[in-house]
Amino acid sequence: MVNRIRILGAKKLSYARRIVLINSVLNTLYSYWAGIFLIPKAVIKRIEAICRNFLWDRSSDYHRVPLIAWDTVTLPKEEGGLGIKKAETWNVAIIAKLVDWIYGKADRLWIRWINQIYLKNGDWHNYKPSADAAWAWKQICKVKELMKSAYIDSQWTHDITGYTVRQGYEWLRHSQPKKDWSIAVWNKWNIAKHAIITWLYMNKGLNVREKLHRIGYCQEKTCCICEDADETVEHLFFNCNYSRQLLQCIETWCGFKIDVNMNVTGRMGVKSQAHAMIWSACCYYIWQQRNNARMNGVLIRPATLAERMVKEAKHIIRSMVGRNMQRGDRDWLNKWGCVHSIVGQQSG
């Protein structure tokens, strides 16, 4: 895993790309071994440390304090996390597939061997391994004890189609209440880098001055942009005068008031997706300008920044809107000058 991080050239990767690589590359490496035996806890901790350090600091080594706790990061996106698998729970869920095979007496040579050597046609549900049993077999029996309450009459009770690793993982982990804002943050219209900053904002993970001052890292705690109040997350989004001006410019263009809390329930239509995309872009650019003000002492005027955001929003909407869009939605977006090209293509 460490070698892969070095090969990937992580220094140039954004948060969004690092998340993809953790799920598709790093987690795949340990998943192979996780399907063979229970990985020792010390190794599991090292695996999670590598993934955590790679996410927050582009390296396999610890150099930077994580912005969000790993237990939150490994939650599903709808529960406020990033959807990265928790290594230990995933390991148990994969081994539980072997437990399910024994429950179902699958037609496999390994199952026949287990029955001949250990079970001897006994009751698997209440089976206890002997003291001289192999270590790997004891680990499988340990997983069986964790999973046995989910089986009745040797049947997986949570789905009639039978056990899957994904179902086992969901059953093992402790579910959290769903976040109303998660649908808006991970809306498919949002640019990935915008969504990550918005996710950090909603989880209060951004290193604002007030937070840095509280832990002794920064002497000043006034807002980098307006210098009129303490720089808290609540002030920056959207009580700062600069943030309010930017929001007003954007609301003038789109013609509706933006809900800065973005609590969404149910399915998102075209209007709510466009709304969420604009809200996410506002969060990203406010944070970008805050960093510019802190590092370089430079700030783009809200009106100029709004013009840049409008151009970006039009480009995104034109690329996302499909040909089967309802007429009312098309007319609504047409007021923004976003669907002229699509209408022309349909007329042609």
mmCIF file of C-alpha atoms in Angstrom:
data_model
loop_
_atom_site.group_PDB
_atom_site.id
_atom_site.type_symbol
_atom_site.label_atom_id
_atom_site.label_comp_id
_atom_site.label_asym_id
_atom_site.label_seq_id
_atom_site.Cartn_x
_atom_site.Cartn_y
_atom_site.Cartn_z
ATOM 1 C CA MET A 1 0.000 0.000 0.000
ATOM 2 C CA VAL A 2 2.851 2.382 0.830
ATOM 3 C CA ASN A 3 4.527 1.608 -2.493
ATOM 4 C CA ARG A 4 1.301 2.297 -4.376
ATOM 5 C CA ILE A 5 1.010 5.702 -2.730
ATOM 6 C CA ARG A 6 4.545 6.552 -3.853
ATOM 7 C CA ILE A 7 3.815 5.386 -7.410
ATOM 8 C CA LEU A 8 0.532 7.302 -7.628
ATOM 9 C CA GLY A 9 2.221 10.687 -7.274
ATOM 10 C CA ALA A 10 -0.160 11.721 -4.508
ATOM 11 C CA LYS A 11 1.366 15.191 -4.095
ATOM 12 C CA LYS A 12 -0.711 16.413 -7.049
ATOM 13 C CA LEU A 13 -4.011 14.735 -6.144
ATOM 14 C CA SER A 14 -7.085 16.494 -4.766
ATOM 15 C CA TYR A 15 -9.178 15.179 -1.874
ATOM 16 C CA ALA A 16 -11.760 13.776 -4.299
ATOM 17 C CA ARG A 17 -9.159 11.816 -6.288
ATOM 18 C CA ARG A 18 -7.538 10.481 -3.137
ATOM 19 C CA ILE A 19 -10.916 9.159 -1.947
ATOM 20 C CA VAL A 20 -11.371 7.334 -5.263
ATOM 21 C CA LEU A 21 -7.886 5.797 -4.992
ATOM 22 C CA ILE A 22 -8.456 4.677 -1.397
ATOM 23 C CA ASN A 23 -11.646 2.856 -2.412
ATOM 24 C CA SER A 24 -10.424 1.438 -5.726
ATOM 25 C CA VAL A 25 -6.722 0.723 -5.067
ATOM 26 C CA LEU A 26 -5.666 0.714 -1.420
ATOM 27 C CA ASN A 27 -8.744 -1.062 -0.039
ATOM 28 C CA THR A 28 -8.560 -3.641 -2.819
ATOM 29 C CA LEU A 29 -5.051 -4.643 -1.740
ATOM 30 C CA TYR A 30 -6.063 -5.668 1.772
ATOM 31 C CA SER A 31 -9.461 -7.070 0.694
ATOM 32 C CA TYR A 32 -7.677 -10.053 -0.921
ATOM 33 C CA TRP A 33 -6.071 -11.024 2.396
ATOM 34 C CA ALA A 34 -9.229 -10.140 4.319
ATOM 35 C CA GLY A 35 -11.006 -12.938 2.444
ATOM 36 C CA ILE A 36 -8.494 -15.541 3.666
ATOM 37 C CA PHE A 37 -8.186 -14.897 7.411
ATOM 38 C CA LEU A 38 -8.912 -12.331 10.121
ATOM 39 C CA ILE A 39 -6.131 -9.777 9.843
ATOM 40 C CA PRO A 40 -4.455 -9.023 13.223
ATOM 41 C CA LYS A 41 -5.687 -5.833 14.866
ATOM 42 C CA ALA A 42 -2.236 -4.224 14.813
ATOM 43 C CA VAL A 43 -2.124 -4.672 11.030
ATOM 44 C CA ILE A 44 -5.695 -3.343 10.688
ATOM 45 C CA LYS A 45 -4.699 -0.207 12.620
ATOM 46 C CA ARG A 46 -1.696 0.286 10.336
ATOM 47 C CA ILE A 47 -3.854 -0.165 7.219
ATOM 48 C CA GLU A 48 -6.348 2.429 8.444
ATOM 49 C CA ALA A 49 -3.506 4.766 9.424
ATOM 50 C CA ILE A 50 -2.060 4.543 5.892
ATOM 51 C CA CYS A 51 -5.456 5.331 4.343
ATOM 52 C CA ARG A 52 -6.103 8.152 6.830
ATOM 53 C CA ASN A 53 -2.694 9.761 6.300
ATOM 54 C CA PHE A 54 -3.036 9.449 2.519
ATOM 55 C CA LEU A 55 -6.433 11.148 2.607
ATOM 56 C CA TRP A 56 -5.403 14.128 4.738
ATOM 57 C CA ASP A 57 -1.721 14.544 3.924
ATOM 58 C CA ARG A 58 -1.036 12.748 0.589
ATOM 59 C CA SER A 59 1.452 10.488 2.376
ATOM 60 C CA SER A 60 1.513 7.142 4.189
ATOM 61 C CA ASP A 61 3.129 8.759 7.237
ATOM 62 C CA TYR A 62 1.519 10.897 9.921
ATOM 63 C CA HIS A 63 2.390 14.578 9.482
ATOM 64 C CA ARG A 64 -0.945 16.345 9.840
ATOM 65 C CA VAL A 65 -3.865 16.203 12.282
ATOM 66 C CA PRO A 66 -6.944 14.769 10.499
ATOM 67 C CA LEU A 67 -9.714 17.268 9.857
ATOM 68 C CA ILE A 68 -12.463 14.712 10.556
ATOM 69 C CA ALA A 69 -12.406 11.627 12.823
ATOM 70 C CA TRP A 70 -11.878 8.341 10.955
ATOM 71 C CA ASP A 71 -15.063 6.878 12.464
ATOM 72 C CA THR A 72 -16.987 9.661 10.689
ATOM 73 C CA VAL A 73 -15.049 9.291 7.419
ATOM 74 C CA THR A 74 -15.934 5.577 7.246
ATOM 75 C CA LEU A 75 -19.670 6.226 7.503
ATOM 76 C CA PRO A 76 -21.798 6.010 4.334
ATOM 77 C CA LYS A 77 -22.304 9.316 2.563
ATOM 78 C CA GLU A 78 -25.973 9.529 3.547
ATOM 79 C CA GLU A 79 -24.913 9.322 7.213
ATOM 80 C CA GLY A 80 -22.369 12.122 6.926
ATOM 81 C CA GLY A 81 -19.222 10.176 5.939
ATOM 82 C CA LEU A 82 -17.215 9.604 2.768
ATOM 83 C CA GLY A 83 -18.236 5.987 2.182
ATOM 84 C CA ILE A 84 -14.757 4.520 2.837
ATOM 85 C CA LYS A 85 -14.973 0.995 4.256
ATOM 86 C CA LYS A 86 -13.921 0.384 7.857
ATOM 87 C CA ALA A 87 -11.165 -2.228 7.495
ATOM 88 C CA GLU A 88 -11.889 -4.420 10.524
ATOM 89 C CA THR A 89 -15.647 -4.612 9.907
ATOM 90 C CA TRP A 90 -15.091 -5.305 6.196
ATOM 91 C CA ASN A 91 -12.673 -8.124 7.102
ATOM 92 C CA VAL A 92 -15.277 -9.769 9.357
ATOM 93 C CA ALA A 93 -18.003 -9.373 6.709
ATOM 94 C CA ILE A 94 -15.843 -11.157 4.109
ATOM 95 C CA ILE A 95 -14.944 -14.032 6.464
ATOM 96 C CA ALA A 96 -18.654 -14.317 7.292
ATOM 97 C CA LYS A 97 -19.128 -15.500 3.696
ATOM 98 C CA LEU A 98 -17.261 -18.684 4.697
ATOM 99 C CA VAL A 99 -19.571 -18.990 7.710
ATOM 100 C CA ASP A 100 -22.572 -18.711 5.390
ATOM 101 C CA TRP A 101 -21.184 -21.440 3.123
ATOM 102 C CA ILE A 102 -20.973 -23.792 6.107
ATOM 103 C CA TYR A 103 -24.524 -22.894 7.162
ATOM 104 C CA GLY A 104 -25.761 -23.609 3.634
ATOM 105 C CA LYS A 105 -23.585 -26.725 3.197
ATOM 106 C CA ALA A 106 -22.281 -25.399 -0.086
ATOM 107 C CA ASP A 107 -21.035 -27.968 -2.576
ATOM 108 C CA ARG A 108 -17.358 -27.163 -2.161
ATOM 109 C CA LEU A 109 -14.383 -29.374 -1.429
ATOM 110 C CA TRP A 110 -13.363 -27.130 1.477
ATOM 111 C CA ILE A 111 -16.823 -27.468 3.099
ATOM 112 C CA ARG A 112 -16.688 -31.262 2.797
ATOM 113 C CA TRP A 113 -13.216 -31.254 4.381
ATOM 114 C CA ILE A 114 -14.418 -29.033 7.277
ATOM 115 C CA ASN A 115 -17.352 -31.325 7.888
ATOM 116 C CA GLN A 116 -15.089 -34.413 7.879
ATOM 117 C CA ILE A 117 -12.379 -32.982 10.175
ATOM 118 C CA TYR A 118 -14.224 -30.610 12.519
ATOM 119 C CA LEU A 119 -18.013 -30.658 12.339
ATOM 120 C CA LYS A 120 -18.554 -34.385 11.733
ATOM 121 C CA ASN A 121 -22.212 -33.731 10.800
ATOM 122 C CA GLY A 122 -22.749 -31.816 14.044
ATOM 123 C CA ASP A 123 -24.755 -28.634 14.633
ATOM 124 C CA TRP A 124 -22.765 -25.736 13.172
ATOM 125 C CA HIS A 125 -24.898 -23.102 14.886
ATOM 126 C CA ASN A 126 -23.860 -24.240 18.381
ATOM 127 C CA TYR A 127 -20.438 -25.645 17.488
ATOM 128 C CA LYS A 128 -17.431 -24.778 19.689
ATOM 129 C CA PRO A 129 -13.885 -25.407 18.381
ATOM 130 C CA SER A 130 -11.576 -27.658 20.361
ATOM 131 C CA ALA A 131 -8.445 -26.271 22.013
ATOM 132 C CA ASP A 132 -6.151 -27.981 19.494
ATOM 133 C CA ALA A 133 -8.042 -26.729 16.411
ATOM 134 C CA ALA A 134 -6.160 -24.718 13.773
ATOM 135 C CA TRP A 135 -5.840 -20.967 14.369
ATOM 136 C CA ALA A 136 -7.596 -20.073 11.105
ATOM 137 C CA TRP A 137 -10.531 -22.336 11.978
ATOM 138 C CA LYS A 138 -10.860 -20.708 15.416
ATOM 139 C CA GLN A 139 -11.037 -17.322 13.709
ATOM 140 C CA ILE A 140 -13.874 -18.497 11.465
ATOM 141 C CA CYS A 141 -15.704 -19.829 14.533
ATOM 142 C CA LYS A 142 -15.208 -16.464 16.229
ATOM 143 C CA VAL A 143 -16.892 -14.742 13.274
ATOM 144 C CA LYS A 144 -19.707 -17.293 13.428
ATOM 145 C CA GLU A 145 -20.398 -16.287 17.022
ATOM 146 C CA LEU A 146 -20.675 -12.653 15.909
ATOM 147 C CA MET A 147 -23.055 -13.525 13.090
ATOM 148 C CA LYS A 148 -25.175 -16.330 14.602
ATOM 149 C CA SER A 149 -27.987 -14.034 15.786
ATOM 150 C CA ALA A 150 -28.619 -13.150 12.116
ATOM 151 C CA TYR A 151 -29.329 -16.814 11.238
ATOM 152 C CA ILE A 152 -32.491 -18.790 11.929
ATOM 153 C CA ASP A 153 -32.634 -22.444 10.881
ATOM 154 C CA SER A 154 -29.326 -21.963 9.011
ATOM 155 C CA GLN A 155 -30.853 -19.181 6.889
ATOM 156 C CA TRP A 156 -29.634 -15.603 6.582
ATOM 157 C CA THR A 157 -32.645 -13.635 7.805
ATOM 158 C CA HIS A 158 -31.917 -10.190 6.342
ATOM 159 C CA ASP A 159 -32.542 -11.009 2.678
ATOM 160 C CA ILE A 160 -34.333 -13.901 1.011
ATOM 161 C CA THR A 161 -31.686 -14.024 -1.734
ATOM 162 C CA GLY A 162 -29.020 -15.043 0.787
ATOM 163 C CA TYR A 163 -25.945 -13.538 2.395
ATOM 164 C CA THR A 164 -23.734 -11.023 0.623
ATOM 165 C CA VAL A 165 -20.615 -9.314 1.969
ATOM 166 C CA ARG A 166 -22.219 -5.886 1.575
ATOM 167 C CA GLN A 167 -25.251 -6.979 3.628
ATOM 168 C CA GLY A 168 -22.974 -8.439 6.272
ATOM 169 C CA TYR A 169 -21.000 -5.202 6.496
ATOM 170 C CA GLU A 170 -24.174 -3.163 6.927
ATOM 171 C CA TRP A 171 -25.435 -5.573 9.600
ATOM 172 C CA LEU A 172 -22.171 -5.484 11.566
ATOM 173 C CA ARG A 173 -21.600 -1.744 11.612
ATOM 174 C CA HIS A 174 -23.542 0.634 13.860
ATOM 175 C CA SER A 175 -25.829 2.702 11.663
ATOM 176 C CA GLN A 176 -26.119 6.422 12.330
ATOM 177 C CA PRO A 177 -29.057 8.760 11.608
ATOM 178 C CA LYS A 178 -29.093 10.044 8.049
ATOM 179 C CA LYS A 179 -28.042 13.637 7.456
ATOM 180 C CA ASP A 180 -30.603 15.838 5.722
ATOM 181 C CA TRP A 181 -27.812 17.741 3.950
ATOM 182 C CA SER A 182 -26.053 14.674 2.504
ATOM 183 C CA ILE A 183 -28.268 14.507 -0.613
ATOM 184 C CA ALA A 184 -27.410 18.103 -1.466
ATOM 185 C CA VAL A 185 -23.663 17.696 -0.790
ATOM 186 C CA TRP A 186 -23.335 14.572 -2.972
ATOM 187 C CA ASN A 187 -25.738 15.808 -5.626
ATOM 188 C CA LYS A 188 -24.495 14.569 -9.025
ATOM 189 C CA TRP A 189 -24.464 18.132 -10.384
ATOM 190 C CA ASN A 190 -21.845 19.196 -7.835
ATOM 191 C CA ILE A 191 -18.179 19.370 -8.811
ATOM 192 C CA ALA A 192 -16.236 16.882 -6.673
ATOM 193 C CA LYS A 193 -13.871 19.460 -5.138
ATOM 194 C CA HIS A 194 -16.852 21.641 -4.248
ATOM 195 C CA ALA A 195 -18.615 18.689 -2.594
ATOM 196 C CA ILE A 196 -15.589 17.823 -0.425
ATOM 197 C CA ILE A 197 -15.206 21.379 0.936
ATOM 198 C CA THR A 198 -18.968 21.544 1.547
ATOM 199 C CA TRP A 199 -18.808 18.188 3.358
ATOM 200 C CA LEU A 200 -15.998 19.537 5.560
ATOM 201 C CA TYR A 201 -18.050 22.663 6.251
ATOM 202 C CA MET A 202 -21.140 20.660 7.258
ATOM 203 C CA ASN A 203 -19.019 18.457 9.560
ATOM 204 C CA LYS A 204 -17.236 21.536 11.015
ATOM 205 C CA GLY A 205 -13.897 20.164 9.864
ATOM 206 C CA LEU A 206 -12.478 23.303 8.254
ATOM 207 C CA ASN A 207 -9.524 24.877 10.067
ATOM 208 C CA VAL A 208 -11.012 28.299 10.714
ATOM 209 C CA ARG A 209 -9.001 30.758 12.823
ATOM 210 C CA GLU A 210 -11.155 30.397 15.934
ATOM 211 C CA LYS A 211 -10.504 26.634 15.939
ATOM 212 C CA LEU A 212 -6.762 27.091 15.369
ATOM 213 C CA HIS A 213 -6.615 29.735 18.115
ATOM 214 C CA ARG A 214 -8.392 27.404 20.535
ATOM 215 C CA ILE A 215 -5.758 24.673 20.084
ATOM 216 C CA GLY A 216 -2.879 27.170 20.297
ATOM 217 C CA TYR A 217 -1.858 27.053 16.638
ATOM 218 C CA CYS A 218 -2.833 30.612 15.708
ATOM 219 C CA GLN A 219 -2.586 33.847 17.703
ATOM 220 C CA GLU A 220 -5.297 35.703 15.779
ATOM 221 C CA LYS A 221 -8.916 34.561 15.671
ATOM 222 C CA THR A 222 -10.546 37.394 13.714
ATOM 223 C CA CYS A 223 -11.983 36.703 10.255
ATOM 224 C CA CYS A 224 -9.319 36.754 7.515
ATOM 225 C CA ILE A 225 -11.767 38.440 5.132
ATOM 226 C CA CYS A 226 -13.697 41.110 7.070
ATOM 227 C CA GLU A 227 -11.722 41.256 10.357
ATOM 228 C CA ASP A 228 -14.931 42.329 12.114
ATOM 229 C CA ALA A 229 -15.673 39.146 14.093
ATOM 230 C CA ASP A 230 -14.175 35.857 15.226
ATOM 231 C CA GLU A 231 -13.631 33.512 12.286
ATOM 232 C CA THR A 232 -15.960 30.646 13.106
ATOM 233 C CA VAL A 233 -17.627 28.308 10.627
ATOM 234 C CA GLU A 234 -20.958 29.994 11.339
ATOM 235 C CA HIS A 235 -19.511 33.455 10.672
ATOM 236 C CA LEU A 236 -17.721 32.509 7.464
ATOM 237 C CA PHE A 237 -20.787 30.648 6.096
ATOM 238 C CA PHE A 238 -22.735 32.970 5.684
ATOM 239 C CA ASN A 239 -22.625 35.805 8.214
ATOM 240 C CA CYS A 240 -19.443 37.468 6.968
ATOM 241 C CA ASN A 241 -20.174 40.623 4.951
ATOM 242 C CA TYR A 242 -18.183 39.224 1.998
ATOM 243 C CA SER A 243 -20.166 35.965 2.039
ATOM 244 C CA ARG A 244 -23.477 37.837 2.190
ATOM 245 C CA GLN A 245 -22.527 40.042 -0.757
ATOM 246 C CA LEU A 246 -21.519 37.005 -2.823
ATOM 247 C CA LEU A 247 -24.762 35.274 -1.911
ATOM 248 C CA GLN A 248 -26.786 38.336 -2.916
ATOM 249 C CA CYS A 249 -25.060 38.518 -6.312
ATOM 250 C CA ILE A 250 -25.762 34.828 -6.957
ATOM 251 C CA GLU A 251 -29.382 35.086 -5.763
ATOM 252 C CA THR A 252 -29.932 38.056 -8.101
ATOM 253 C CA TRP A 253 -28.771 35.923 -11.026
ATOM 254 C CA CYS A 254 -30.662 32.718 -10.185
ATOM 255 C CA GLY A 255 -33.823 34.480 -9.008
ATOM 256 C CA PHE A 256 -34.405 32.630 -5.728
ATOM 257 C CA LYS A 257 -33.128 32.700 -2.166
ATOM 258 C CA ILE A 258 -30.490 30.082 -1.388
ATOM 259 C CA ASP A 259 -31.125 27.939 1.688
ATOM 260 C CA VAL A 260 -27.727 27.958 3.431
ATOM 261 C CA ASN A 261 -28.701 24.915 5.558
ATOM 262 C CA MET A 262 -29.708 22.802 2.537
ATOM 263 C CA ASN A 263 -31.776 20.233 4.410
ATOM 264 C CA VAL A 264 -33.220 18.052 1.640
ATOM 265 C CA THR A 265 -35.492 15.043 1.983
ATOM 266 C CA GLY A 266 -36.688 12.798 -0.812
ATOM 267 C CA ARG A 267 -35.695 12.816 -4.434
ATOM 268 C CA MET A 268 -34.075 15.920 -5.909
ATOM 269 C CA GLY A 269 -35.544 17.397 -9.077
ATOM 270 C CA VAL A 270 -33.844 19.675 -11.590
ATOM 271 C CA LYS A 271 -34.505 22.818 -9.545
ATOM 272 C CA SER A 272 -33.241 21.380 -6.268
ATOM 273 C CA GLN A 273 -30.166 19.914 -7.998
ATOM 274 C CA ALA A 274 -29.321 23.294 -9.495
ATOM 275 C CA HIS A 275 -29.938 24.900 -6.099
ATOM 276 C CA ALA A 276 -27.585 22.433 -4.367
ATOM 277 C CA MET A 277 -24.913 22.897 -7.039
ATOM 278 C CA ILE A 278 -24.915 26.694 -6.567
ATOM 279 C CA TRP A 279 -24.861 26.345 -2.758
ATOM 280 C CA SER A 280 -21.905 23.940 -2.912
ATOM 281 C CA ALA A 281 -20.003 26.271 -5.272
ATOM 282 C CA CYS A 282 -20.587 29.197 -2.875
ATOM 283 C CA CYS A 283 -19.104 27.194 0.010
ATOM 284 C CA TYR A 284 -16.061 26.255 -2.063
ATOM 285 C CA TYR A 285 -15.310 29.755 -3.353
ATOM 286 C CA ILE A 286 -15.820 31.420 0.024
ATOM 287 C CA TRP A 287 -13.279 29.026 1.531
ATOM 288 C CA GLN A 288 -10.937 29.595 -1.413
ATOM 289 C CA GLN A 289 -11.105 33.381 -0.957
ATOM 290 C CA ARG A 290 -10.607 33.021 2.790
ATOM 291 C CA ASN A 291 -7.378 31.110 2.101
ATOM 292 C CA ASN A 292 -6.307 33.703 -0.479
ATOM 293 C CA ALA A 293 -6.861 36.462 2.066
ATOM 294 C CA ARG A 294 -4.894 34.617 4.735
ATOM 295 C CA MET A 295 -1.979 33.437 2.605
ATOM 296 C CA ASN A 296 -1.629 36.186 -0.007
ATOM 297 C CA GLY A 297 -3.626 39.135 1.290
ATOM 298 C CA VAL A 298 -5.632 39.098 -1.978
ATOM 299 C CA LEU A 299 -9.414 39.051 -2.359
ATOM 300 C CA ILE A 300 -11.588 38.977 -5.491
ATOM 301 C CA ARG A 301 -14.599 41.314 -5.415
ATOM 302 C CA PRO A 302 -17.877 39.429 -4.737
ATOM 303 C CA ALA A 303 -19.413 40.628 -8.031
ATOM 304 C CA THR A 304 -16.401 39.421 -10.047
ATOM 305 C CA LEU A 305 -16.385 36.078 -8.231
ATOM 306 C CA ALA A 306 -20.129 35.737 -8.836
ATOM 307 C CA GLU A 307 -19.599 36.219 -12.587
ATOM 308 C CA ARG A 308 -17.028 33.416 -12.559
ATOM 309 C CA MET A 309 -19.439 31.174 -10.668
ATOM 310 C CA VAL A 310 -22.274 31.939 -13.093
ATOM 311 C CA LYS A 311 -20.167 30.889 -16.091
ATOM 312 C CA GLU A 312 -19.180 27.693 -14.308
ATOM 313 C CA ALA A 313 -22.793 26.977 -13.310
ATOM 314 C CA LYS A 314 -24.029 27.416 -16.900
ATOM 315 C CA HIS A 315 -21.374 25.020 -18.176
ATOM 316 C CA ILE A 316 -22.303 22.382 -15.573
ATOM 317 C CA ILE A 317 -26.028 22.670 -16.213
ATOM 318 C CA ARG A 318 -25.588 22.382 -19.983
ATOM 319 C CA SER A 319 -23.530 19.214 -19.525
ATOM 320 C CA MET A 320 -25.900 17.619 -16.985
ATOM 321 C CA VAL A 321 -29.361 18.391 -18.371
ATOM 322 C CA GLY A 322 -30.782 15.540 -20.459
ATOM 323 C CA ARG A 323 -32.974 15.651 -23.543
ATOM 324 C CA ASN A 324 -35.953 14.208 -21.636
ATOM 325 C CA MET A 325 -36.164 17.237 -19.347
ATOM 326 C CA GLN A 326 -39.674 18.483 -18.648
ATOM 327 C CA ARG A 327 -40.784 21.666 -20.344
ATOM 328 C CA GLY A 328 -41.305 23.515 -17.044
ATOM 329 C CA ASP A 329 -37.750 22.748 -15.928
ATOM 330 C CA ARG A 330 -36.392 23.750 -19.346
ATOM 331 C CA ASP A 331 -38.208 27.092 -19.212
ATOM 332 C CA TRP A 332 -36.954 27.663 -15.648
ATOM 333 C CA LEU A 333 -33.321 27.025 -16.636
ATOM 334 C CA ASN A 334 -33.765 28.986 -19.846
ATOM 335 C CA LYS A 335 -34.167 32.141 -17.739
ATOM 336 C CA TRP A 336 -30.556 31.607 -16.677
ATOM 337 C CA GLY A 337 -29.404 31.215 -20.284
ATOM 338 C CA CYS A 338 -28.388 27.611 -19.647
ATOM 339 C CA VAL A 339 -30.361 25.518 -22.124
ATOM 340 C CA HIS A 340 -30.358 27.407 -25.413
ATOM 341 C CA SER A 341 -27.977 24.902 -26.995
ATOM 342 C CA ILE A 342 -30.092 21.940 -25.854
ATOM 343 C CA VAL A 343 -33.296 23.483 -27.146
ATOM 344 C CA GLY A 344 -31.591 24.122 -30.474
ATOM 345 C CA GLN A 345 -30.438 20.499 -30.701
ATOM 346 C CA GLN A 346 -33.951 19.239 -29.948
ATOM 347 C CA SER A 347 -35.464 21.533 -32.572
ATOM 348 C CA GLY A 348 -32.961 20.302 -35.118
#
